[in-house]
XYZ file of C-alpha atoms in Angstrom:
186
model
C 130.015 98.202 103.602
C 130.498 96.937 100.047
C 133.578 99.140 99.837
C 134.937 97.779 103.109
C 134.398 94.192 101.973
C 136.033 94.913 98.618
C 139.045 96.497 100.342
C 139.404 93.450 102.606
C 139.367 91.221 99.505
C 141.716 93.506 97.521
C 138.992 94.192 94.953
C 138.309 97.598 93.392
C 135.057 98.657 95.076
C 134.438 101.359 92.466
C 134.608 98.777 89.683
C 132.192 96.503 91.567
C 129.662 99.311 91.961
C 130.134 100.375 88.304
C 129.175 96.841 87.264
C 126.224 96.852 89.661
C 125.023 100.224 88.350
C 125.076 99.007 84.721
C 121.851 97.083 85.369
C 119.279 99.864 85.442
C 116.402 97.465 84.717
C 116.643 95.379 87.893
C 119.273 96.522 90.371
C 118.490 100.228 90.282
C 114.851 100.014 89.287
C 112.355 102.263 91.008
C 110.454 99.065 91.863
C 113.010 98.342 94.554
C 112.796 101.790 96.085
C 109.182 101.624 97.240
C 107.676 100.287 100.453
C 106.589 96.705 100.071
C 106.617 93.180 101.276
C 109.599 90.927 101.894
C 111.872 89.975 99.024
C 112.501 86.405 98.032
C 113.685 84.104 95.321
C 116.503 81.635 95.147
C 119.353 84.135 94.599
C 119.280 87.341 96.648
C 118.864 85.749 100.106
C 121.638 83.253 99.310
C 123.928 86.011 98.011
C 123.378 88.180 101.093
C 124.074 85.199 103.370
C 127.294 84.535 101.420
C 128.411 88.170 101.792
C 127.738 88.106 105.534
C 129.579 84.786 105.881
C 132.588 86.009 103.892
C 132.740 89.176 105.981
C 132.693 87.026 109.129
C 135.581 84.926 107.831
C 137.500 88.172 107.303
C 136.502 89.395 110.811
C 134.839 92.352 109.111
C 131.782 93.891 110.778
C 129.031 94.707 108.244
C 126.047 95.586 110.480
C 123.843 96.966 107.689
C 124.401 93.986 105.413
C 124.011 91.547 108.314
C 120.660 93.129 109.192
C 119.084 92.660 105.738
C 117.882 89.056 106.113
C 116.547 89.532 109.669
C 114.747 92.708 108.531
C 113.245 90.772 105.629
C 112.029 88.072 108.016
C 110.470 90.791 110.167
C 108.425 91.965 107.164
C 106.824 88.520 107.002
C 106.182 88.576 110.756
C 104.556 92.025 110.441
C 102.192 90.676 107.788
C 101.200 87.777 110.058
C 100.639 90.239 112.901
C 98.499 92.453 110.675
C 96.319 89.555 109.506
C 95.910 88.292 113.070
C 95.051 91.802 114.289
C 92.247 92.010 111.726
C 90.341 89.447 113.780
C 89.451 87.535 110.622
C 89.952 83.794 110.973
C 89.213 82.715 107.377
C 91.800 84.238 105.058
C 92.687 83.806 101.409
C 96.186 84.492 100.096
C 96.237 85.366 96.417
C 99.557 84.723 94.712
C 102.360 82.594 96.139
C 105.183 82.813 93.588
C 108.115 85.039 94.442
C 107.894 86.715 91.017
C 104.780 87.730 89.070
C 103.651 85.661 86.074
C 105.641 82.624 87.229
C 104.832 79.593 89.332
C 108.232 79.597 91.049
C 107.926 79.117 94.811
C 111.693 78.871 95.390
C 112.422 81.227 98.265
C 108.966 82.794 98.043
C 108.160 85.110 100.949
C 104.467 84.470 100.234
C 104.951 80.734 100.779
C 106.666 81.597 104.070
C 103.743 83.890 104.914
C 101.245 81.121 104.153
C 103.053 78.675 106.438
C 103.255 81.194 109.276
C 99.582 82.055 108.943
C 98.696 78.358 109.150
C 100.957 77.956 112.200
C 99.216 80.909 113.852
C 95.822 79.237 113.534
C 94.439 81.065 110.506
C 92.034 79.029 108.345
C 93.878 79.762 105.107
C 93.228 79.069 101.435
C 95.725 79.938 98.732
C 95.326 80.584 95.031
C 97.939 81.260 92.393
C 96.948 80.858 88.733
C 100.559 80.078 87.756
C 101.403 77.453 90.369
C 100.765 73.840 89.373
C 100.208 72.288 92.783
C 99.954 68.756 91.353
C 103.470 69.093 89.906
C 104.736 70.558 93.158
C 103.347 67.648 95.148
C 105.026 65.162 92.804
C 108.323 67.063 92.979
C 108.156 67.531 96.758
C 107.090 63.974 97.624
C 109.085 63.064 100.698
C 110.752 66.469 100.609
C 109.390 69.937 101.223
C 106.727 69.597 103.908
C 105.777 73.269 103.551
C 104.932 72.908 99.863
C 102.947 69.759 100.610
C 101.012 71.499 103.386
C 100.180 74.536 101.257
C 99.157 72.352 98.313
C 96.454 70.840 100.564
C 94.849 74.242 101.132
C 95.143 75.455 97.533
C 91.917 76.163 95.690
C 91.402 75.920 91.941
C 89.974 79.360 91.249
C 90.002 82.965 92.322
C 86.273 82.758 93.020
C 86.825 79.847 95.431
C 89.540 81.787 97.235
C 87.408 84.905 97.533
C 84.392 82.904 98.711
C 86.470 81.451 101.552
C 88.165 84.591 102.810
C 86.764 86.969 105.376
C 89.995 88.795 104.584
C 92.044 88.526 101.419
C 95.772 89.097 101.209
C 97.285 90.011 97.857
C 100.646 88.302 97.515
C 102.200 88.164 94.079
C 100.864 90.917 91.864
C 99.877 88.755 88.910
C 97.945 90.416 86.084
C 95.174 87.923 86.879
C 94.488 89.974 90.011
C 94.355 93.383 88.311
C 90.548 93.666 88.511
C 89.979 92.458 92.063
C 88.290 95.645 93.279
C 84.733 94.691 92.345
C 85.096 91.134 93.615
C 86.293 91.887 97.140
C 84.038 91.899 100.177
C 83.966 95.036 102.303
């Protein structure tokens, strides 16, 4: 599909993929080739949407590329379904940022998960040691209702989150969560 889009734009598809393949740390990392949760962040979803839009303008059908964002959304829905199927009503979500060791919620699939869990009636608490909820509330005042809602259910410590949850969901894999095993309830 990338080749077809490049041809339609009179761009050398081989050169595009050569540039893409130069980044062996991120683009071709084994991290991306494992089962996992939905992707997020401010860039990739926007870039995929732009590719799909450009293909539409060119009347070019890219079914695989067009399916990426809906498939990503389905990953979030599957997580909600799995939590709901557990029968646990009180849940803690550990880690909200879209990337480990940051407090960046921009395009975070874990923020989306938190909002969907709340909408589905789950009594949720969230904890992320890198997210400064006070700053987020100031920045989002009058703006992002989702951030404001999640900031109201944020707890200040991992112990508070674990005390609340009948089930705990590990979101962002921060190093702060590396030794959770002994702290979790059965």
